[in-house]
mmCIF file of C-alpha atoms and ligand atoms in Angstrom:
data_model
loop_
_atom_site.group_PDB
_atom_site.id
_atom_site.type_symbol
_atom_site.label_atom_id
_atom_site.label_comp_id
_atom_site.label_asym_id
_atom_site.label_seq_id
_atom_site.Cartn_x
_atom_site.Cartn_y
_atom_site.Cartn_z
ATOM 1 C CA MET A 368 -54.288 19.060 -38.912
ATOM 2 C CA GLU A 369 -50.895 20.459 -39.880
ATOM 3 C CA THR A 370 -49.650 20.150 -36.308
ATOM 4 C CA ILE A 371 -50.817 16.541 -36.132
ATOM 5 C CA ASN A 372 -48.982 15.716 -39.393
ATOM 6 C CA LYS A 373 -45.833 17.410 -38.174
ATOM 7 C CA ASN A 374 -46.077 15.510 -34.903
ATOM 8 C CA GLU A 375 -46.482 12.208 -36.679
ATOM 9 C CA GLU A 376 -43.354 12.870 -38.684
ATOM 10 C CA TYR A 377 -41.471 13.942 -35.600
ATOM 11 C CA VAL A 378 -42.494 10.787 -33.747
ATOM 12 C CA LYS A 379 -41.444 8.629 -36.690
ATOM 13 C CA GLU A 380 -38.031 10.308 -36.845
ATOM 14 C CA GLU A 381 -37.536 9.986 -33.118
ATOM 15 C CA ILE A 382 -38.480 6.310 -33.051
ATOM 16 C CA THR A 383 -36.101 5.623 -35.942
ATOM 17 C CA ARG A 384 -33.390 7.536 -34.113
ATOM 18 C CA SER A 385 -34.033 5.568 -30.885
ATOM 19 C CA MET A 386 -33.861 2.226 -32.663
ATOM 20 C CA GLN A 387 -30.651 3.179 -34.507
ATOM 21 C CA HIS A 388 -29.168 4.329 -31.221
ATOM 22 C CA LEU A 389 -30.058 1.068 -29.479
ATOM 23 C CA SER A 390 -28.581 -1.024 -32.280
ATOM 24 C CA ASP A 391 -25.254 0.884 -32.179
ATOM 25 C CA LYS A 392 -22.582 -1.495 -30.834
ATOM 26 C CA ARG A 393 -20.717 1.317 -29.035
ATOM 27 C CA VAL A 394 -23.909 2.267 -27.200
ATOM 28 C CA GLN A 395 -24.583 -1.366 -26.299
ATOM 29 C CA HIS A 396 -21.076 -1.743 -24.829
ATOM 30 C CA ALA A 397 -21.402 1.516 -22.880
ATOM 31 C CA ILE A 398 -24.755 0.412 -21.465
ATOM 32 C CA LYS A 399 -23.097 -2.818 -20.320
ATOM 33 C CA VAL A 400 -20.342 -0.807 -18.623
ATOM 34 C CA GLN A 401 -22.995 1.331 -16.937
ATOM 35 C CA SER A 402 -24.676 -1.823 -15.685
ATOM 36 C CA TYR A 403 -21.381 -3.015 -14.093
ATOM 37 C CA ILE A 404 -20.781 0.415 -12.541
ATOM 38 C CA ARG A 405 -24.280 0.313 -11.013
ATOM 39 C CA SER A 406 -23.552 -3.092 -9.593
ATOM 40 C CA TYR A 407 -20.091 -2.250 -8.170
ATOM 41 C CA VAL A 408 -21.005 1.075 -6.562
ATOM 42 C CA THR A 409 -24.028 -0.470 -4.877
ATOM 43 C CA ASP A 410 -21.916 -3.465 -3.711
ATOM 44 C CA PHE A 411 -19.369 -1.031 -2.314
ATOM 45 C CA LEU A 412 -21.898 1.157 -0.514
ATOM 46 C CA ARG A 413 -23.785 -1.797 1.004
ATOM 47 C CA GLU A 414 -20.484 -3.246 2.188
ATOM 48 C CA ALA A 415 -19.679 0.136 3.774
ATOM 49 C CA GLY A 416 -22.949 -0.054 5.753
ATOM 50 C CA TYR A 417 -25.106 2.172 3.519
ATOM 51 C CA ILE A 418 -28.786 1.255 3.061
ATOM 52 C CA GLU A 419 -30.329 1.694 -0.373
ATOM 53 C CA ILE A 420 -33.669 3.507 -0.262
ATOM 54 C CA ALA A 421 -36.156 3.867 -3.102
ATOM 55 C CA PRO A 422 -36.121 6.994 -5.248
ATOM 56 C CA ILE A 423 -38.694 9.740 -4.847
ATOM 57 C CA ILE A 424 -40.276 10.761 -8.145
ATOM 58 C CA ILE A 425 -42.731 13.441 -7.023
ATOM 59 C CA SER A 426 -43.002 15.600 -3.902
ATOM 60 C CA PRO A 427 -43.962 19.090 -2.693
ATOM 61 C CA LEU A 428 -40.254 19.497 -1.861
ATOM 62 C CA THR A 429 -37.328 19.256 -4.258
ATOM 63 C CA ASP A 430 -33.932 20.820 -4.915
ATOM 64 C CA PRO A 431 -34.396 24.418 -6.158
ATOM 65 C CA LEU A 432 -31.047 24.140 -8.081
ATOM 66 C CA ASN A 433 -28.721 27.072 -8.536
ATOM 67 C CA HIS A 434 -29.042 27.353 -12.308
ATOM 68 C CA PRO A 435 -32.013 28.035 -14.596
ATOM 69 C CA VAL A 436 -34.167 25.061 -15.638
ATOM 70 C CA TYR A 437 -37.772 24.863 -16.840
ATOM 71 C CA ASP A 438 -40.106 24.260 -13.914
ATOM 72 C CA PRO A 439 -41.188 20.580 -13.594
ATOM 73 C CA LYS A 440 -44.269 21.467 -11.565
ATOM 74 C CA ILE A 441 -47.405 19.341 -11.430
ATOM 75 C CA HIS A 442 -50.688 20.504 -9.982
ATOM 76 C CA ALA A 443 -52.650 17.726 -8.301
ATOM 77 C CA TYR A 444 -54.942 17.152 -5.298
ATOM 78 C CA GLY A 445 -55.338 20.891 -4.844
ATOM 79 C CA GLY A 446 -51.603 21.488 -4.352
ATOM 80 C CA ASP A 447 -48.305 21.887 -6.204
ATOM 81 C CA MET A 448 -45.765 19.108 -6.485
ATOM 82 C CA TRP A 449 -42.493 18.867 -8.342
ATOM 83 C CA ILE A 450 -40.800 16.069 -10.230
ATOM 84 C CA THR A 451 -37.574 15.359 -8.362
ATOM 85 C CA GLN A 452 -34.637 17.587 -9.400
ATOM 86 C CA SER A 453 -32.579 15.968 -6.654
ATOM 87 C CA MET A 454 -33.379 14.167 -3.420
ATOM 88 C CA ILE A 455 -31.247 16.491 -1.288
ATOM 89 C CA PHE A 456 -33.957 17.156 1.312
ATOM 90 C CA HIS A 457 -35.281 13.595 1.386
ATOM 91 C CA LYS A 458 -31.733 12.367 1.941
ATOM 92 C CA GLN A 459 -31.278 14.757 4.829
ATOM 93 C CA ILE A 460 -34.592 13.645 6.375
ATOM 94 C CA ALA A 461 -34.213 9.872 5.846
ATOM 95 C CA VAL A 462 -30.707 9.787 7.218
ATOM 96 C CA GLN A 463 -31.838 11.214 10.562
ATOM 97 C CA GLU A 464 -33.083 7.721 11.410
ATOM 98 C CA LEU A 465 -31.349 5.449 8.876
ATOM 99 C CA LYS A 466 -27.875 6.988 9.482
ATOM 100 C CA LYS A 467 -26.210 5.970 6.184
ATOM 101 C CA ILE A 468 -28.181 5.839 2.956
ATOM 102 C CA PHE A 469 -27.893 5.891 -0.805
ATOM 103 C CA ILE A 470 -30.313 6.096 -3.697
ATOM 104 C CA MET A 471 -29.901 5.362 -7.397
ATOM 105 C CA SER A 472 -31.958 8.472 -7.910
ATOM 106 C CA PRO A 473 -33.476 9.471 -11.252
ATOM 107 C CA ASN A 474 -33.542 13.256 -11.522
ATOM 108 C CA VAL A 475 -35.479 15.355 -14.006
ATOM 109 C CA ARG A 476 -33.853 18.716 -14.692
ATOM 110 C CA LEU A 477 -35.375 20.464 -17.671
ATOM 111 C CA GLU A 478 -32.072 22.055 -18.668
ATOM 112 C CA THR A 479 -32.073 24.912 -21.172
ATOM 113 C CA GLU A 480 -31.373 24.164 -24.829
ATOM 114 C CA GLU A 481 -27.771 25.444 -24.981
ATOM 115 C CA LYS A 482 -26.739 22.584 -22.651
ATOM 116 C CA SER A 483 -27.480 20.090 -25.454
ATOM 117 C CA LYS A 484 -23.989 20.646 -26.892
ATOM 118 C CA SER A 485 -22.017 20.118 -23.657
ATOM 119 C CA GLY A 486 -21.778 16.332 -23.960
ATOM 120 C CA ARG A 487 -22.532 16.204 -20.218
ATOM 121 C CA HIS A 488 -26.178 17.222 -19.847
ATOM 122 C CA LEU A 489 -29.360 15.211 -20.105
ATOM 123 C CA TYR A 490 -32.728 16.350 -18.789
ATOM 124 C CA GLU A 491 -33.262 12.946 -17.204
ATOM 125 C CA PHE A 492 -30.307 11.241 -15.552
ATOM 126 C CA THR A 493 -29.483 9.187 -12.467
ATOM 127 C CA GLN A 494 -27.393 10.152 -9.470
ATOM 128 C CA ILE A 495 -25.701 7.796 -7.066
ATOM 129 C CA ASP A 496 -26.900 9.922 -4.173
ATOM 130 C CA VAL A 497 -25.240 9.300 -0.803
ATOM 131 C CA GLU A 498 -25.783 10.847 2.650
ATOM 132 C CA ALA A 499 -24.616 10.063 6.178
ATOM 133 C CA LEU A 500 -25.527 11.348 9.613
ATOM 134 C CA GLU A 501 -22.953 13.342 11.600
ATOM 135 C CA LYS A 502 -20.136 12.849 9.100
ATOM 136 C CA SER A 503 -17.763 15.549 7.918
ATOM 137 C CA ARG A 504 -17.030 16.632 4.374
ATOM 138 C CA GLU A 505 -13.610 14.980 4.596
ATOM 139 C CA GLU A 506 -15.118 11.652 5.656
ATOM 140 C CA MET A 507 -17.501 11.762 2.673
ATOM 141 C CA MET A 508 -14.649 12.688 0.308
ATOM 142 C CA SER A 509 -12.752 9.665 1.553
ATOM 143 C CA LEU A 510 -15.811 7.434 0.978
ATOM 144 C CA ALA A 511 -16.258 8.767 -2.579
ATOM 145 C CA GLU A 512 -12.567 8.125 -3.326
ATOM 146 C CA ASP A 513 -12.818 4.547 -2.046
ATOM 147 C CA MET A 514 -15.989 4.019 -4.088
ATOM 148 C CA ILE A 515 -14.415 5.242 -7.328
ATOM 149 C CA ILE A 516 -11.165 3.318 -6.810
ATOM 150 C CA TYR A 517 -13.098 0.129 -5.958
ATOM 151 C CA THR A 518 -15.401 0.460 -8.974
ATOM 152 C CA ILE A 519 -12.635 1.161 -11.480
ATOM 153 C CA SER A 520 -10.441 -1.595 -10.098
ATOM 154 C CA ARG A 521 -13.250 -4.179 -10.396
ATOM 155 C CA LEU A 522 -14.006 -3.015 -13.932
ATOM 156 C CA LYS A 523 -10.356 -3.478 -14.851
ATOM 157 C CA LYS A 524 -10.246 -6.896 -13.245
ATOM 158 C CA GLU A 525 -13.625 -8.320 -14.257
ATOM 159 C CA HIS A 526 -14.390 -6.513 -17.523
ATOM 160 C CA LYS A 527 -11.072 -5.751 -19.145
ATOM 161 C CA GLU A 528 -12.593 -6.611 -22.537
ATOM 162 C CA GLU A 529 -15.085 -3.730 -22.269
ATOM 163 C CA LEU A 530 -12.347 -1.207 -21.515
ATOM 164 C CA GLU A 531 -10.320 -2.620 -24.390
ATOM 165 C CA TYR A 532 -13.341 -2.202 -26.668
ATOM 166 C CA PHE A 533 -13.169 1.536 -25.892
ATOM 167 C CA HIS A 534 -9.327 1.523 -26.114
ATOM 168 C CA ARG A 535 -9.347 2.759 -22.555
ATOM 169 C CA THR A 536 -6.467 2.194 -20.145
ATOM 170 C CA LEU A 537 -7.439 3.670 -16.796
ATOM 171 C CA PRO A 538 -4.679 4.064 -14.195
ATOM 172 C CA ASP A 539 -4.967 2.893 -10.582
ATOM 173 C CA TYR A 540 -5.900 6.201 -8.981
ATOM 174 C CA ALA A 541 -4.300 6.806 -5.588
ATOM 175 C CA LYS A 542 -6.086 8.102 -2.523
ATOM 176 C CA PRO A 543 -6.349 10.908 -1.446
ATOM 177 C CA PHE A 544 -7.191 12.735 -4.674
ATOM 178 C CA PRO A 545 -5.586 16.202 -4.953
ATOM 179 C CA VAL A 546 -7.567 19.094 -3.477
ATOM 180 C CA ILE A 547 -7.709 22.713 -4.644
ATOM 181 C CA THR A 548 -9.876 25.470 -3.213
ATOM 182 C CA PHE A 549 -12.304 27.334 -5.454
ATOM 183 C CA GLU A 550 -10.299 30.516 -4.831
ATOM 184 C CA GLU A 551 -6.964 28.904 -5.772
ATOM 185 C CA ALA A 552 -8.499 27.327 -8.896
ATOM 186 C CA GLU A 553 -9.941 30.664 -10.016
ATOM 187 C CA LYS A 554 -6.610 32.400 -9.401
ATOM 188 C CA LYS A 555 -4.713 29.773 -11.374
ATOM 189 C CA TYR A 556 -7.097 29.239 -14.316
ATOM 190 C CA GLY A 557 -9.588 32.121 -14.187
ATOM 191 C CA LYS A 558 -13.387 31.869 -14.309
ATOM 192 C CA GLY A 559 -14.632 28.650 -15.873
ATOM 193 C CA PHE A 560 -11.602 26.909 -14.369
ATOM 194 C CA GLU A 561 -13.297 23.518 -14.456
ATOM 195 C CA THR A 562 -12.401 22.912 -18.118
ATOM 196 C CA PRO A 563 -8.627 23.619 -17.919
ATOM 197 C CA LEU A 564 -8.376 21.997 -14.472
ATOM 198 C CA SER A 565 -9.978 18.822 -15.810
ATOM 199 C CA LYS A 566 -7.888 18.827 -19.016
ATOM 200 C CA GLU A 567 -4.616 19.204 -17.083
ATOM 201 C CA SER A 568 -5.416 16.540 -14.483
ATOM 202 C CA SER A 569 -4.425 12.921 -14.765
ATOM 203 C CA THR A 570 -6.415 11.953 -11.655
ATOM 204 C CA PRO A 571 -9.821 12.974 -10.274
ATOM 205 C CA VAL A 572 -9.412 16.232 -8.358
ATOM 206 C CA TRP A 573 -11.466 17.935 -5.641
ATOM 207 C CA VAL A 574 -12.508 21.573 -5.665
ATOM 208 C CA VAL A 575 -13.473 22.639 -2.134
ATOM 209 C CA ASP A 576 -14.681 25.762 -0.274
ATOM 210 C CA ILE A 577 -17.101 27.018 -2.905
ATOM 211 C CA PRO A 578 -18.512 30.552 -2.434
ATOM 212 C CA LEU A 579 -22.077 30.861 -1.229
ATOM 213 C CA LYS A 580 -23.401 32.517 -4.378
ATOM 214 C CA GLU A 581 -22.303 29.531 -6.481
ATOM 215 C CA ARG A 582 -24.460 27.061 -4.570
ATOM 216 C CA GLU A 583 -27.889 26.486 -3.080
ATOM 217 C CA PHE A 584 -28.827 27.455 0.470
ATOM 218 C CA TYR A 585 -28.531 23.972 1.935
ATOM 219 C CA ASP A 586 -24.736 23.474 1.759
ATOM 220 C CA ARG A 587 -23.240 24.487 5.087
ATOM 221 C CA GLU A 588 -21.419 27.793 5.519
ATOM 222 C CA TYR A 589 -18.132 27.734 7.490
ATOM 223 C CA PRO A 590 -19.005 29.271 10.856
ATOM 224 C CA GLU A 591 -15.565 30.938 10.869
ATOM 225 C CA LYS A 592 -15.475 31.853 7.139
ATOM 226 C CA PRO A 593 -18.784 33.516 6.241
ATOM 227 C CA GLY A 594 -19.621 33.316 2.538
ATOM 228 C CA ILE A 595 -17.598 30.091 2.013
ATOM 229 C CA LEU A 596 -19.208 26.657 2.098
ATOM 230 C CA ARG A 597 -18.133 23.315 3.573
ATOM 231 C CA ASP A 598 -18.704 21.656 0.217
ATOM 232 C CA MET A 599 -16.835 20.015 -2.640
ATOM 233 C CA ASP A 600 -17.012 19.147 -6.318
ATOM 234 C CA LEU A 601 -15.141 16.245 -7.834
ATOM 235 C CA ILE A 602 -13.723 16.834 -11.319
ATOM 236 C CA TRP A 603 -12.967 13.925 -13.647
ATOM 237 C CA PRO A 604 -9.553 14.149 -15.359
ATOM 238 C CA GLU A 605 -8.808 14.362 -19.104
ATOM 239 C CA GLY A 606 -11.402 17.059 -19.831
ATOM 240 C CA PHE A 607 -14.435 15.063 -18.653
ATOM 241 C CA GLU A 608 -15.244 17.815 -16.103
ATOM 242 C CA GLU A 609 -17.669 17.601 -13.180
ATOM 243 C CA ALA A 610 -18.266 14.167 -11.654
ATOM 244 C CA SER A 611 -19.922 15.035 -8.372
ATOM 245 C CA SER A 612 -21.076 17.744 -5.988
ATOM 246 C CA GLY A 613 -21.561 17.412 -2.265
ATOM 247 C CA GLY A 614 -20.946 18.887 1.137
ATOM 248 C CA GLU A 615 -21.999 19.251 4.717
ATOM 249 C CA ARG A 616 -25.543 20.561 5.115
ATOM 250 C CA GLU A 617 -27.125 23.421 7.013
ATOM 251 C CA TYR A 618 -29.224 22.040 9.878
ATOM 252 C CA GLU A 619 -29.804 24.922 12.312
ATOM 253 C CA LEU A 620 -33.085 26.769 11.772
ATOM 254 C CA SER A 621 -31.624 30.289 12.115
ATOM 255 C CA GLN A 622 -28.880 29.530 9.618
ATOM 256 C CA ILE A 623 -31.336 27.904 7.156
ATOM 257 C CA LEU A 624 -33.621 30.958 7.270
ATOM 258 C CA ASP A 625 -30.665 33.292 6.839
ATOM 259 C CA ARG A 626 -29.362 31.332 3.858
ATOM 260 C CA ILE A 627 -32.799 31.210 2.171
ATOM 261 C CA GLN A 628 -33.000 34.969 2.571
ATOM 262 C CA LYS A 629 -29.466 35.522 1.216
ATOM 263 C CA LYS A 630 -30.400 33.556 -1.928
ATOM 264 C CA GLY A 631 -33.496 35.750 -2.385
ATOM 265 C CA GLN A 632 -35.764 32.720 -2.008
ATOM 266 C CA THR A 633 -38.995 32.582 -0.052
ATOM 267 C CA GLU A 634 -39.755 30.671 3.132
ATOM 268 C CA GLU A 635 -43.051 29.640 1.503
ATOM 269 C CA GLN A 636 -41.087 27.650 -1.112
ATOM 270 C CA PHE A 637 -39.340 25.602 1.566
ATOM 271 C CA LYS A 638 -42.033 25.432 4.252
ATOM 272 C CA TRP A 639 -41.862 21.632 4.390
ATOM 273 C CA PHE A 640 -38.135 21.750 5.109
ATOM 274 C CA ILE A 641 -38.386 24.696 7.495
ATOM 275 C CA GLU A 642 -41.023 22.846 9.514
ATOM 276 C CA LEU A 643 -38.650 19.927 9.813
ATOM 277 C CA ALA A 644 -35.778 22.176 10.907
ATOM 278 C CA LYS A 645 -38.083 23.719 13.530
ATOM 279 C CA GLN A 646 -38.636 20.267 14.970
ATOM 280 C CA GLY A 647 -34.858 19.767 14.994
ATOM 281 C CA ILE A 648 -32.452 17.912 12.712
ATOM 282 C CA LYS A 649 -28.867 16.783 13.155
ATOM 283 C CA TYR A 650 -26.105 17.618 10.721
ATOM 284 C CA THR A 651 -25.411 15.408 7.742
ATOM 285 C CA ALA A 652 -23.069 15.320 4.765
ATOM 286 C CA GLY A 653 -23.156 13.642 1.390
ATOM 287 C CA PHE A 654 -22.608 13.789 -2.333
ATOM 288 C CA GLY A 655 -24.159 12.805 -5.659
ATOM 289 C CA ILE A 656 -22.317 11.305 -8.625
ATOM 290 C CA GLY A 657 -23.985 11.207 -12.017
ATOM 291 C CA ILE A 658 -23.957 7.600 -13.228
ATOM 292 C CA GLU A 659 -24.029 8.562 -16.914
ATOM 293 C CA ARG A 660 -21.064 10.908 -16.442
ATOM 294 C CA PHE A 661 -19.216 8.168 -14.570
ATOM 295 C CA THR A 662 -19.846 5.795 -17.495
ATOM 296 C CA ARG A 663 -18.891 8.448 -20.049
ATOM 297 C CA PHE A 664 -15.573 8.944 -18.283
ATOM 298 C CA VAL A 665 -14.841 5.227 -17.909
ATOM 299 C CA CYS A 666 -15.587 4.587 -21.596
ATOM 300 C CA GLY A 667 -13.866 7.808 -22.673
ATOM 301 C CA VAL A 668 -16.723 8.792 -24.990
ATOM 302 C CA GLU A 669 -17.552 12.341 -25.961
ATOM 303 C CA LYS A 670 -21.317 12.406 -25.694
ATOM 304 C CA ILE A 671 -23.333 11.460 -22.635
ATOM 305 C CA GLU A 672 -26.173 10.255 -24.867
ATOM 306 C CA ASP A 673 -23.896 7.470 -26.128
ATOM 307 C CA VAL A 674 -23.874 5.827 -22.682
ATOM 308 C CA THR A 675 -27.647 6.163 -22.148
ATOM 309 C CA THR A 676 -30.406 3.818 -23.299
ATOM 310 C CA PHE A 677 -33.097 6.474 -23.863
ATOM 311 C CA PRO A 678 -31.152 9.758 -23.831
ATOM 312 C CA LYS A 679 -33.054 12.947 -23.100
ATOM 313 C CA VAL A 680 -31.070 15.708 -24.759
ATOM 314 C CA PRO A 681 -32.109 19.204 -23.609
ATOM 315 C CA GLY A 682 -34.561 20.804 -26.034
ATOM 316 C CA ARG A 683 -35.657 17.594 -27.721
ATOM 317 C CA ILE A 684 -38.692 15.483 -26.836
ATOM 318 C CA SER A 685 -37.516 11.880 -27.032
ATOM 319 C CA LEU A 686 -38.710 8.446 -26.077
HETATM 320 P P1 AMP B 312 -25.396 18.577 -8.647
HETATM 321 O O1 AMP B 312 -25.571 18.362 -7.180
HETATM 322 O O2 AMP B 312 -26.370 19.518 -9.235
HETATM 323 O O3 AMP B 312 -23.986 18.918 -8.988
HETATM 324 O O4 AMP B 312 -25.670 17.146 -9.331
HETATM 325 C C1 AMP B 312 -24.945 16.027 -8.901
HETATM 326 C C2 AMP B 312 -24.299 15.300 -10.045
HETATM 327 O O5 AMP B 312 -25.295 14.824 -10.953
HETATM 328 C C3 AMP B 312 -23.376 16.147 -10.903
HETATM 329 O O6 AMP B 312 -22.114 16.288 -10.345
HETATM 330 C C4 AMP B 312 -23.366 15.352 -12.186
HETATM 331 O O7 AMP B 312 -22.529 14.210 -12.112
HETATM 332 C C5 AMP B 312 -24.791 14.856 -12.273
HETATM 333 N N1 AMP B 312 -25.618 15.780 -13.111
HETATM 334 C C6 AMP B 312 -26.137 16.971 -12.735
HETATM 335 N N2 AMP B 312 -26.874 17.512 -13.721
HETATM 336 C C7 AMP B 312 -26.814 16.650 -14.757
HETATM 337 C C8 AMP B 312 -27.396 16.630 -16.067
HETATM 338 N N3 AMP B 312 -28.196 17.608 -16.501
HETATM 339 N N4 AMP B 312 -27.145 15.566 -16.865
HETATM 340 C C9 AMP B 312 -26.352 14.552 -16.440
HETATM 341 N N5 AMP B 312 -25.790 14.514 -15.206
HETATM 342 C C10 AMP B 312 -26.008 15.534 -14.369
HETATM 343 MG MG1 MG B 313 -22.597 20.239 -9.252
#
């Protein structure tokens, strides 16, 4: 009985909080900006020949992630399935035939409670998830730069009043964005370099060549530089930190098995992907950009929940 009463109170508080949030003018403006960003990035990608595919919500195969989250496992039909943490493998599979794809992909990542204070983490968010067949990391970096420049320039042209609402004057970023290797960044700023790098930058900046232990098994290792990956992160300027992660992908069976083993993971966990690799896949590359983080940066707001209609803050059950 006590639990039920407590729950009722909790629900009441949460509903009140949700309604206050939705009636906040700042939130309403940010949601509008997010809506324009969704429209412009999808316009851009379609124009660039990318096909939008529908998101996957549940599957026996999802991104294992390289950081601790609570397990979003569901048992059904006599087997285990997971709520999508990212569509990395589905992207790699779909693009074998469709060649250039993107997904406005909702991801559930049950992040641990301490992430609630970061301003950047939700346990449900959406990625603009992009993948292309037989493209290099550099080609995908160039596409991401064009996409960001196009989106920001249209926002400035077509929705100046929204940026003014947030007192935001965004520059015209020039392509290519600066690039720094993980090793150089660590040497210059130390561990946790993302924060100072972002604070010092006045333009989005790439971090490339990330060490193997920092990432999952699927990002491709340099054949000539073992232990270093053909991948990249994009960092927003002005302290807004990570915008995107991406890279070229492992596609050769022997290399996939070796990488799974190096990460201390089991082949059983990835049997669906391994089976696919056995049948043969071609190499692909891509990236994912969090739409809420994109909006947060454009609006220049501190908290990611303030750009989200129904924010899921780690540790709190919300509508
Ligand atoms: P990842 O490949 O794990 O780096 O995820 C791709 C992108 O999704 C990141 O660069 C962020 O923009 C976004 N993202 C990842 N995790 C979260 C989260 N918990 N909340 C909001 N956005 C996220
Ligand atoms: Mg990342």
